[in-house]
Tab-separated table of N, CA, C and O in Angstrom:
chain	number	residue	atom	x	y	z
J	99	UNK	N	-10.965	17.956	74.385
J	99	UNK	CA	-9.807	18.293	73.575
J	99	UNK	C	-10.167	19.531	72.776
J	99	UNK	O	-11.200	19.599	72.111
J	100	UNK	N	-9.513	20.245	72.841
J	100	UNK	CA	-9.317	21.673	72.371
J	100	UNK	C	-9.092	22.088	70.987
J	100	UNK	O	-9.744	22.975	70.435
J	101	UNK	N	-8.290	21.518	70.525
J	101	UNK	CA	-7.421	21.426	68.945
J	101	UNK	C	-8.260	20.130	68.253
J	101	UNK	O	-8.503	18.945	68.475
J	102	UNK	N	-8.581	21.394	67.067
J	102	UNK	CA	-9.388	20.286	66.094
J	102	UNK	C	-8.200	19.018	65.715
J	102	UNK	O	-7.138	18.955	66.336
J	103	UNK	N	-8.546	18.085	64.657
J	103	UNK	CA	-7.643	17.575	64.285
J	103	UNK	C	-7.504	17.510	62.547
J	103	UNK	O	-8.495	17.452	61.820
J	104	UNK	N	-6.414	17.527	62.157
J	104	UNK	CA	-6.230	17.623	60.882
J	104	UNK	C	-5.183	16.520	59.959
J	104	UNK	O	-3.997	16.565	59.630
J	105	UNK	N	-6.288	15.547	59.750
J	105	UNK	CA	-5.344	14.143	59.022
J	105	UNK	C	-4.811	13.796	60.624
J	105	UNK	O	-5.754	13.925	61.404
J	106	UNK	N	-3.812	13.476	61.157
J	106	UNK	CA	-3.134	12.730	61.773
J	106	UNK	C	-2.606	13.530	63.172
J	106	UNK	O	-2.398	13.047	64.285
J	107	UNK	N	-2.451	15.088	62.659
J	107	UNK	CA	-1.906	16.039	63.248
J	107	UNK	C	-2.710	16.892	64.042
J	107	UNK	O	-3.837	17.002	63.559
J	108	UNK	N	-2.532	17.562	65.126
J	108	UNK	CA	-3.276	18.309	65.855
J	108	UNK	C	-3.246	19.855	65.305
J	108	UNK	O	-2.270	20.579	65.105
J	109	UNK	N	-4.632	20.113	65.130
J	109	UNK	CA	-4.772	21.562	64.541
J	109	UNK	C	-4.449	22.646	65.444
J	109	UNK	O	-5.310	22.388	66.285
J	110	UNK	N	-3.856	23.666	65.904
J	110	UNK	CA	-4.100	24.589	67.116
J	110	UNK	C	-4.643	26.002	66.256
J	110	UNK	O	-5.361	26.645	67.022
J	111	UNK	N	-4.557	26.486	65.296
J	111	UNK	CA	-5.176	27.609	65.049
J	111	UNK	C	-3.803	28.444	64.130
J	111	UNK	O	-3.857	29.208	63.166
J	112	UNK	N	-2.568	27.882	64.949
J	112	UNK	CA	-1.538	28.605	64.328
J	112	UNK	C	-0.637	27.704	63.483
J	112	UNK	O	-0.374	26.572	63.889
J	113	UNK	N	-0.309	28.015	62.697
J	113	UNK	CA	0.906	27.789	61.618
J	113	UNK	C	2.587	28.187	61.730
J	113	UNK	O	3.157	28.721	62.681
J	114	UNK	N	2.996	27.871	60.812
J	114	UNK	CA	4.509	28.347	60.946
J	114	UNK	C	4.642	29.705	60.910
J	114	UNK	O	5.434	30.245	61.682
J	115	UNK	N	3.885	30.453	60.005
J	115	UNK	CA	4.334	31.503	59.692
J	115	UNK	C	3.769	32.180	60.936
J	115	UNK	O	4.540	33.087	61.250
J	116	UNK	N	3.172	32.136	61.417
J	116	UNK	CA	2.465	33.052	62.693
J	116	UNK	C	3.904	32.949	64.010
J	116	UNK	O	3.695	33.450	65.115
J	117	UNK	N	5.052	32.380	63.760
J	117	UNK	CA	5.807	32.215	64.568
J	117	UNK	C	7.146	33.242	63.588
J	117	UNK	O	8.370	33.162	63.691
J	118	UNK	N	6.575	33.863	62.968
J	118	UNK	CA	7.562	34.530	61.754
J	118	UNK	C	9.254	33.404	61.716
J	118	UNK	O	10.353	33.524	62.257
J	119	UNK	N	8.706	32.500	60.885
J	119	UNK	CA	9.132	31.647	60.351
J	119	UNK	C	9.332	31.765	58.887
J	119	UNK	O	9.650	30.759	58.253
J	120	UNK	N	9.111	33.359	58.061
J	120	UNK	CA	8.796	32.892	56.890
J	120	UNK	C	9.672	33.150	56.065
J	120	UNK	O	9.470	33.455	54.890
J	121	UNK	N	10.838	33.040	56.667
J	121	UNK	CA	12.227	33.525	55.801
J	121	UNK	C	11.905	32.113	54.488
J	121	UNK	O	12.234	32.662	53.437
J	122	UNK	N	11.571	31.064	54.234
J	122	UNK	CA	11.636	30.468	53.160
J	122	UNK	C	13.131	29.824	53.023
J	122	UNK	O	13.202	28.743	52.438
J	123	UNK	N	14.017	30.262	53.392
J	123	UNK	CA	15.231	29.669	53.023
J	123	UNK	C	15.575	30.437	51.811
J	123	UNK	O	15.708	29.780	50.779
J	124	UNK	N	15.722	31.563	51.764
J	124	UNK	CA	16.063	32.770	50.130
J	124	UNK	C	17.604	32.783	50.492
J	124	UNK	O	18.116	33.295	51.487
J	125	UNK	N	18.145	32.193	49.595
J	125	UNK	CA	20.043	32.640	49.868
J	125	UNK	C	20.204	34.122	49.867
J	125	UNK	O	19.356	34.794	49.279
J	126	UNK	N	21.187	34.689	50.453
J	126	UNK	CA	21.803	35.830	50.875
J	126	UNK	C	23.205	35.674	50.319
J	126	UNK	O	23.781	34.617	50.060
J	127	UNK	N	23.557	36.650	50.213
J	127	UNK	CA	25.201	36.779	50.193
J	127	UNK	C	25.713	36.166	48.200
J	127	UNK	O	25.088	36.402	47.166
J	128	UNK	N	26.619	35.620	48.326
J	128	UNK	CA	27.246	35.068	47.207
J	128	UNK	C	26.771	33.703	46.279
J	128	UNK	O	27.031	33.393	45.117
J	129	UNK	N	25.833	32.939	47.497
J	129	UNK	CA	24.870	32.200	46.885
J	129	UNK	C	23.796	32.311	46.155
J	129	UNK	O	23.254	31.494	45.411
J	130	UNK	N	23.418	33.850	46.541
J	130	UNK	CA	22.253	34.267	45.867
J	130	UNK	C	22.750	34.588	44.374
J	130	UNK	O	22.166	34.556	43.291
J	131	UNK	N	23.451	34.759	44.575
J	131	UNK	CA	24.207	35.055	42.631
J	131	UNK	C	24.520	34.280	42.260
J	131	UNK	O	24.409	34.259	41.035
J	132	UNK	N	25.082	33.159	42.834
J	132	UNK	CA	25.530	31.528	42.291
J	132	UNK	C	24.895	30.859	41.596
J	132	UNK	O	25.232	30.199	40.613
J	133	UNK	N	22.921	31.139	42.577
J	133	UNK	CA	22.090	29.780	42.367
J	133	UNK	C	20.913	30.681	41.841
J	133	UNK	O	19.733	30.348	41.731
J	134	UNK	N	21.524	31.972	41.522
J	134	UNK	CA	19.981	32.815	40.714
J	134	UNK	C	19.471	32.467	39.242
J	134	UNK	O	20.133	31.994	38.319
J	135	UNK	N	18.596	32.699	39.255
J	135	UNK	CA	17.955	32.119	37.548
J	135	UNK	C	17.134	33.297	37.238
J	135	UNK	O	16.269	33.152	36.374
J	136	UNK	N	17.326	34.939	38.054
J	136	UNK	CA	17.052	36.548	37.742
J	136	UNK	C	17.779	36.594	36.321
J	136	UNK	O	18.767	35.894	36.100
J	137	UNK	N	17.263	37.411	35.420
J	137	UNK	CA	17.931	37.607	34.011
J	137	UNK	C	18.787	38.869	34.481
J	137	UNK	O	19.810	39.079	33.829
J	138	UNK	N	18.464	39.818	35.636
J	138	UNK	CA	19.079	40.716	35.705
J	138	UNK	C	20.839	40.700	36.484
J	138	UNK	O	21.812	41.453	36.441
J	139	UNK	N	20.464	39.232	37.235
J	139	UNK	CA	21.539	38.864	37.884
J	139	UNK	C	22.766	38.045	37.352
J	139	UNK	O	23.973	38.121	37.581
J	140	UNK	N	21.895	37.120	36.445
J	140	UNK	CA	23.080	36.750	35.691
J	140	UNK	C	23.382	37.917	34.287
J	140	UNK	O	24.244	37.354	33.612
J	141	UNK	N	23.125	38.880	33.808
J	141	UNK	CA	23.710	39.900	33.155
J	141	UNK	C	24.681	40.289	33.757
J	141	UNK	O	25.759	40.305	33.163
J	142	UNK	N	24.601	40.693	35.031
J	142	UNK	CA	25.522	40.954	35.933
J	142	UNK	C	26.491	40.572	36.216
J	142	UNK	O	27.467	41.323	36.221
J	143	UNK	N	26.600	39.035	36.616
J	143	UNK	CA	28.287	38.199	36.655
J	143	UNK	C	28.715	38.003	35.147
J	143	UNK	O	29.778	37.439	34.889
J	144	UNK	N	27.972	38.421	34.261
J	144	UNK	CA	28.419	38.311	32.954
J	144	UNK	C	29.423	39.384	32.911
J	144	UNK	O	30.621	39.238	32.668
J	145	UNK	N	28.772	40.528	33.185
J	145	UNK	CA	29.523	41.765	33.482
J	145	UNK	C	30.658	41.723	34.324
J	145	UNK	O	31.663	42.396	34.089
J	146	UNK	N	30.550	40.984	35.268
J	146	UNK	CA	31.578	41.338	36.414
J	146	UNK	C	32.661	40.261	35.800
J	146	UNK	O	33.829	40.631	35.677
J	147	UNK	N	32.272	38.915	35.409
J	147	UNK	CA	33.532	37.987	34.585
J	147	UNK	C	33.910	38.904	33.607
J	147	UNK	O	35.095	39.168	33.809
J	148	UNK	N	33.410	39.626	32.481
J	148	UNK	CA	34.257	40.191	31.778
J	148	UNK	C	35.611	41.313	32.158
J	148	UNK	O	36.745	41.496	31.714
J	149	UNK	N	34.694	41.947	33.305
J	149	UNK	CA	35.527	43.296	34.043
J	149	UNK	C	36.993	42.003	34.389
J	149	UNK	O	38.157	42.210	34.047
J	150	UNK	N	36.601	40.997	34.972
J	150	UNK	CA	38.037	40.344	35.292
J	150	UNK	C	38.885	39.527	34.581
J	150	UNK	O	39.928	38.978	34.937
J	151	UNK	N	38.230	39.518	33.399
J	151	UNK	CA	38.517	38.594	32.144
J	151	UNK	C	39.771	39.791	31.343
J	151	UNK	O	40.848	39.571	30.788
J	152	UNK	N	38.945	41.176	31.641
J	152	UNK	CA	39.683	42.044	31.100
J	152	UNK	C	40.963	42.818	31.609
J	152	UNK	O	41.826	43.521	31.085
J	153	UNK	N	40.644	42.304	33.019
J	153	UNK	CA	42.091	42.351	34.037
J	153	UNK	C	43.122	41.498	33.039
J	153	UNK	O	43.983	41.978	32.302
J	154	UNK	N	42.887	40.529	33.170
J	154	UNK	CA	43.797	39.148	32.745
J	154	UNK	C	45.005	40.150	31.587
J	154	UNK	O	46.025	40.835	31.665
J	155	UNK	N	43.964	39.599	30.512
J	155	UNK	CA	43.923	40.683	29.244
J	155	UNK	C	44.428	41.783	28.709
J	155	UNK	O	45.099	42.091	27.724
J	156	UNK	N	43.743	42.485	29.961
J	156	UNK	CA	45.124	43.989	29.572
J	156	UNK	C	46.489	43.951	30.390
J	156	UNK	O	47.407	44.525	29.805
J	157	UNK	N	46.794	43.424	31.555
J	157	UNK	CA	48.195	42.400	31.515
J	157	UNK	C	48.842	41.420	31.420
J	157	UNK	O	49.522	40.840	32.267
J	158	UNK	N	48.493	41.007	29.487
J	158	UNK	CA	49.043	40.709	28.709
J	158	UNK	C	49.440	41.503	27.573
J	158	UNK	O	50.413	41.190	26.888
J	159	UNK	N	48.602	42.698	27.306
J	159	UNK	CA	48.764	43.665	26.481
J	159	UNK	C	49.747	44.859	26.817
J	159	UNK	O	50.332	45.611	26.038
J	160	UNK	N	49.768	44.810	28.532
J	160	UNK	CA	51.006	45.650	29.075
J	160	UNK	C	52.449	44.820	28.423
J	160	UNK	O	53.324	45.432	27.811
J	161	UNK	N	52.484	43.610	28.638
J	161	UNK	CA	53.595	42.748	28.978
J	161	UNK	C	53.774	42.528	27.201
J	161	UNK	O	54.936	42.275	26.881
J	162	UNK	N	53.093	42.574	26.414
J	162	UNK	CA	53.499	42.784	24.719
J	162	UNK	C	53.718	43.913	25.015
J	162	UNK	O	54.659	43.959	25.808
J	163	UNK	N	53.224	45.101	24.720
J	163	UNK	CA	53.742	46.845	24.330
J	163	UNK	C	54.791	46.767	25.139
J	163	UNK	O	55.697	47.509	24.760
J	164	UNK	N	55.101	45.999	26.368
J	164	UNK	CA	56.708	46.501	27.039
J	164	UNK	C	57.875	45.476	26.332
J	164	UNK	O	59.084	45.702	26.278
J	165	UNK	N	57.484	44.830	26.049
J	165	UNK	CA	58.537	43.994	24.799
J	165	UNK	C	59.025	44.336	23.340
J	165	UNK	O	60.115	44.094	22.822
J	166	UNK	N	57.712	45.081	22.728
J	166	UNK	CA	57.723	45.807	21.651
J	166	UNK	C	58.435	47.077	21.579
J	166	UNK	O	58.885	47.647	20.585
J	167	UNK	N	58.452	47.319	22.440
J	167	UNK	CA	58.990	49.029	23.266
J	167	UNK	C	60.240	49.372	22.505
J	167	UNK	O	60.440	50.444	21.933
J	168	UNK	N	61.353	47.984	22.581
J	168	UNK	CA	62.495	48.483	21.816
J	168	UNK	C	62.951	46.985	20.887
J	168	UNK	O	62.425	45.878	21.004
J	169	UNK	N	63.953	47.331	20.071
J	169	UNK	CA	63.757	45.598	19.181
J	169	UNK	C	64.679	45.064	20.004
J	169	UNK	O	65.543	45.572	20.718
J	170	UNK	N	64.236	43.566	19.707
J	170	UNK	CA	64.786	42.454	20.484
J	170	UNK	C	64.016	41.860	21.496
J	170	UNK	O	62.958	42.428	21.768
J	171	UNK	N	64.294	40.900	22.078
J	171	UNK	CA	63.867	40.404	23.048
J	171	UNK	C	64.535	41.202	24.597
J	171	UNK	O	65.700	41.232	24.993
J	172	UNK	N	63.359	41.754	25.182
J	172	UNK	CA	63.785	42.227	26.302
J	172	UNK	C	63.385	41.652	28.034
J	172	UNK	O	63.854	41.824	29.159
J	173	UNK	N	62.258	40.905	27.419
J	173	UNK	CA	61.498	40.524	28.688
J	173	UNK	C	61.178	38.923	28.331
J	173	UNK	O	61.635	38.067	29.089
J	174	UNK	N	60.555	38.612	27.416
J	174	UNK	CA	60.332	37.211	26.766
J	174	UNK	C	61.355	36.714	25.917
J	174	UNK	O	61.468	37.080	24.747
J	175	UNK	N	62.461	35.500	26.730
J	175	UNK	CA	63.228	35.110	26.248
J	175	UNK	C	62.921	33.680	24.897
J	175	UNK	O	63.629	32.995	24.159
J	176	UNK	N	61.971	33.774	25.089
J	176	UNK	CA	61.614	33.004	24.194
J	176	UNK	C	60.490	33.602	23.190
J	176	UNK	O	59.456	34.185	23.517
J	177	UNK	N	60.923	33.330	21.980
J	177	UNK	CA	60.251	33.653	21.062
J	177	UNK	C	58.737	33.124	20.849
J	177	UNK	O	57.898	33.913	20.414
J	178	UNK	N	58.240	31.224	21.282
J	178	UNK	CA	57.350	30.989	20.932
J	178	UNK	C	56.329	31.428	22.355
J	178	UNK	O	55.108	31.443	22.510
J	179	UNK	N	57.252	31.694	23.079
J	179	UNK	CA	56.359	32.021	24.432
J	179	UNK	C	55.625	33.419	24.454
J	179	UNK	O	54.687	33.590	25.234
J	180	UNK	N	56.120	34.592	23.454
J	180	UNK	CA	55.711	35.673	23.416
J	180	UNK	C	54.740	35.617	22.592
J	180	UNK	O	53.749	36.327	22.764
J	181	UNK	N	54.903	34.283	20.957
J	181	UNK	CA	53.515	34.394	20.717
J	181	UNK	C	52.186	33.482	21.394
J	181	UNK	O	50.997	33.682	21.144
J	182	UNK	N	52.508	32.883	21.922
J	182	UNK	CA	51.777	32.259	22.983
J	182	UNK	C	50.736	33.227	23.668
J	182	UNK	O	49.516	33.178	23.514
J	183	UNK	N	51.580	34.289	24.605
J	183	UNK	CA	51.702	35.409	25.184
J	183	UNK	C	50.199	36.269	24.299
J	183	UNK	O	49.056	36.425	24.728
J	184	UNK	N	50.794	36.682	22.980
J	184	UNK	CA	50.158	37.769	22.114
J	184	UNK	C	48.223	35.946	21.399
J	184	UNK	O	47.034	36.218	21.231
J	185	UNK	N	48.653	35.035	21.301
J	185	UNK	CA	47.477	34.491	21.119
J	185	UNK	C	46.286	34.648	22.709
J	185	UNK	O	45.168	35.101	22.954
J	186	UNK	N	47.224	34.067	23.323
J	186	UNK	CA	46.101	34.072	24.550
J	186	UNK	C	45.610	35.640	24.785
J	186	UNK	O	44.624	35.667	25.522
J	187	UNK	N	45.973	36.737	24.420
J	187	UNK	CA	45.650	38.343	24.905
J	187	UNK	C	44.325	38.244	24.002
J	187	UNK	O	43.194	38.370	24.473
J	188	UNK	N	44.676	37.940	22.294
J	188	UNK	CA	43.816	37.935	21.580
J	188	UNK	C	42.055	37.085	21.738
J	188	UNK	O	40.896	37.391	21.459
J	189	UNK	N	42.676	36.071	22.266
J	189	UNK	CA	41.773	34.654	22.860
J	189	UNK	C	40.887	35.055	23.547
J	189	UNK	O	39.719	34.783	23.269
J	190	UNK	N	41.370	36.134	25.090
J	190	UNK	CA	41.039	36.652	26.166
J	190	UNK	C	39.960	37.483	25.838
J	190	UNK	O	38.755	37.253	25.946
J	191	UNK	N	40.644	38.651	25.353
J	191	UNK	CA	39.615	39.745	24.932
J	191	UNK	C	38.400	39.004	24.074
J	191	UNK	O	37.290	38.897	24.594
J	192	UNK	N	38.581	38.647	23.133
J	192	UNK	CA	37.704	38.039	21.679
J	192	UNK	C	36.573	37.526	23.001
J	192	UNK	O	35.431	37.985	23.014
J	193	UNK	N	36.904	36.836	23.750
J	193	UNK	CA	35.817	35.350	23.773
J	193	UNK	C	35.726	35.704	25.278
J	193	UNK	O	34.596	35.891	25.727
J	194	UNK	N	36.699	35.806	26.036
J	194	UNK	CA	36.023	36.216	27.635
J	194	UNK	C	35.669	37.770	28.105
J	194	UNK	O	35.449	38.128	29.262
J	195	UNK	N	35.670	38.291	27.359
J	195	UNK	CA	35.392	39.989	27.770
J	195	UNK	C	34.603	40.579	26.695
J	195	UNK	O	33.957	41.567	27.044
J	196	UNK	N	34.466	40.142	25.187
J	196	UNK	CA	33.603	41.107	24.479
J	196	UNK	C	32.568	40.535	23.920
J	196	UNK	O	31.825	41.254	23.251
J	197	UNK	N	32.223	38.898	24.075
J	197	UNK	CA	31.421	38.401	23.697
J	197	UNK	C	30.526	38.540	24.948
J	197	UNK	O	29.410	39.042	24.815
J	198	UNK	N	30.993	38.087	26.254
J	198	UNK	CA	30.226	37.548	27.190
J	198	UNK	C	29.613	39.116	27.932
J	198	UNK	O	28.509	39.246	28.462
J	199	UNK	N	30.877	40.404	27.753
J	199	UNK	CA	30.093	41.367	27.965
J	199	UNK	C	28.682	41.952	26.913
J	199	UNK	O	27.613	42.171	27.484
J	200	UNK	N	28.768	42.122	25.726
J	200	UNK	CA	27.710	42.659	24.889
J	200	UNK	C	26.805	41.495	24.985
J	200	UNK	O	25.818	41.580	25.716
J	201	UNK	N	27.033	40.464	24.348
J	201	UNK	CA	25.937	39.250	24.511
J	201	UNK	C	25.084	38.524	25.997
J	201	UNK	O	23.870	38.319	26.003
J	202	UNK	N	25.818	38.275	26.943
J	202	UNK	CA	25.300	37.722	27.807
J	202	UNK	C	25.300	39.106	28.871
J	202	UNK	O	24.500	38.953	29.794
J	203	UNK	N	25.903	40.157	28.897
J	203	UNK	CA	25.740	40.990	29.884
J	203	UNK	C	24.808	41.732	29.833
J	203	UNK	O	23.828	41.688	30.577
J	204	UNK	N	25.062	42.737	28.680
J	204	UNK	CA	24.275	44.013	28.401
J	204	UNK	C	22.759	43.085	27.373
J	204	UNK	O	21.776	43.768	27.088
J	205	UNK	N	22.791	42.127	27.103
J	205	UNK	CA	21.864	41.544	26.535
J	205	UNK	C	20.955	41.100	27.403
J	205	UNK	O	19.799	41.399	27.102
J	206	UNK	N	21.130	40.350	28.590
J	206	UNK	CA	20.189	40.136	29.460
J	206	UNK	C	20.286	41.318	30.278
J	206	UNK	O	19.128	41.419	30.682
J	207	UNK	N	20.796	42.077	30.674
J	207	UNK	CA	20.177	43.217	31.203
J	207	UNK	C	19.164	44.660	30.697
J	207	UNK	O	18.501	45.509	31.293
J	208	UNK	N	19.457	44.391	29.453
J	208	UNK	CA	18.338	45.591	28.738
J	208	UNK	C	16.832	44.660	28.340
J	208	UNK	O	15.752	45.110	27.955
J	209	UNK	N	17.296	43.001	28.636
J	209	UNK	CA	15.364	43.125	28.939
J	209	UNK	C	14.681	43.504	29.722
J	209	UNK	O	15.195	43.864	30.781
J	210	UNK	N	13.502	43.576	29.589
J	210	UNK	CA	12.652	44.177	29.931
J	210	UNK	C	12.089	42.896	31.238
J	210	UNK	O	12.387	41.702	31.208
J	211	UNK	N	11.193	43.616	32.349
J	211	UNK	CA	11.622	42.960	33.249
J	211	UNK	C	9.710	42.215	33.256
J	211	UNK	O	8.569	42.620	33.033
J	212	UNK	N	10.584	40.637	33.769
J	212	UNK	CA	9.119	39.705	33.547
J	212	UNK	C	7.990	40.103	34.296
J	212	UNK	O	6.928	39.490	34.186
């Protein structure tokens, strides 16, 4: 017999990786940003939620200035719905676009790298 033996298993000389096997299983694509624990990567969807946080946001701020435009109600027939309207713009910006950009975005991305 040719192949040493090792515990239970037959030794041959080669391993997995000698069969370039050594991808590891590293996610690619959209998982890799999902399931990353990089400080540089999550700065990043911090960044990119705010960029879309701020979509939201600034059309609600279109849809006030085009109501404001002339007096009266022109577009929002309801009064408590426009402030509804003008809280959530405020809500939006405050807490999903300027906290999560300066604090969690640009904050984990200007560290310094481990």
């Amino acid at each position: 017999m040719s192949a040493a033996t090792h515990g239970d298993h037959a030794y041959t000389g080669h391993d997995h990786h000698s069969h370039g096997h050594d991808d590891h299983g590293h996610p690619h694509g959209i998982t890799r940003w999902l399931n990353s624990t990089n400080h540089k990567d999550i700065g990043t969807m911090y960044l990119v939620f705010a960029v879309l946080a701020s979509l939201l946001g600034g059309g609600f701020s279109i849809a006030i200035r085009a109501e404001l435009m002339y007096p009266g109600l022109q577009y929002f027939h309801d009064k408590q719905f426009y402030n509804v309207v003008v809280t959530a713009h405020a809500l939006l910006m405050v807490f999903f676009v300027v906290m999560p950009a300066l604090i969690g975005g640009f904050g984990k991305l200007d560290r310094p790298d481990d």
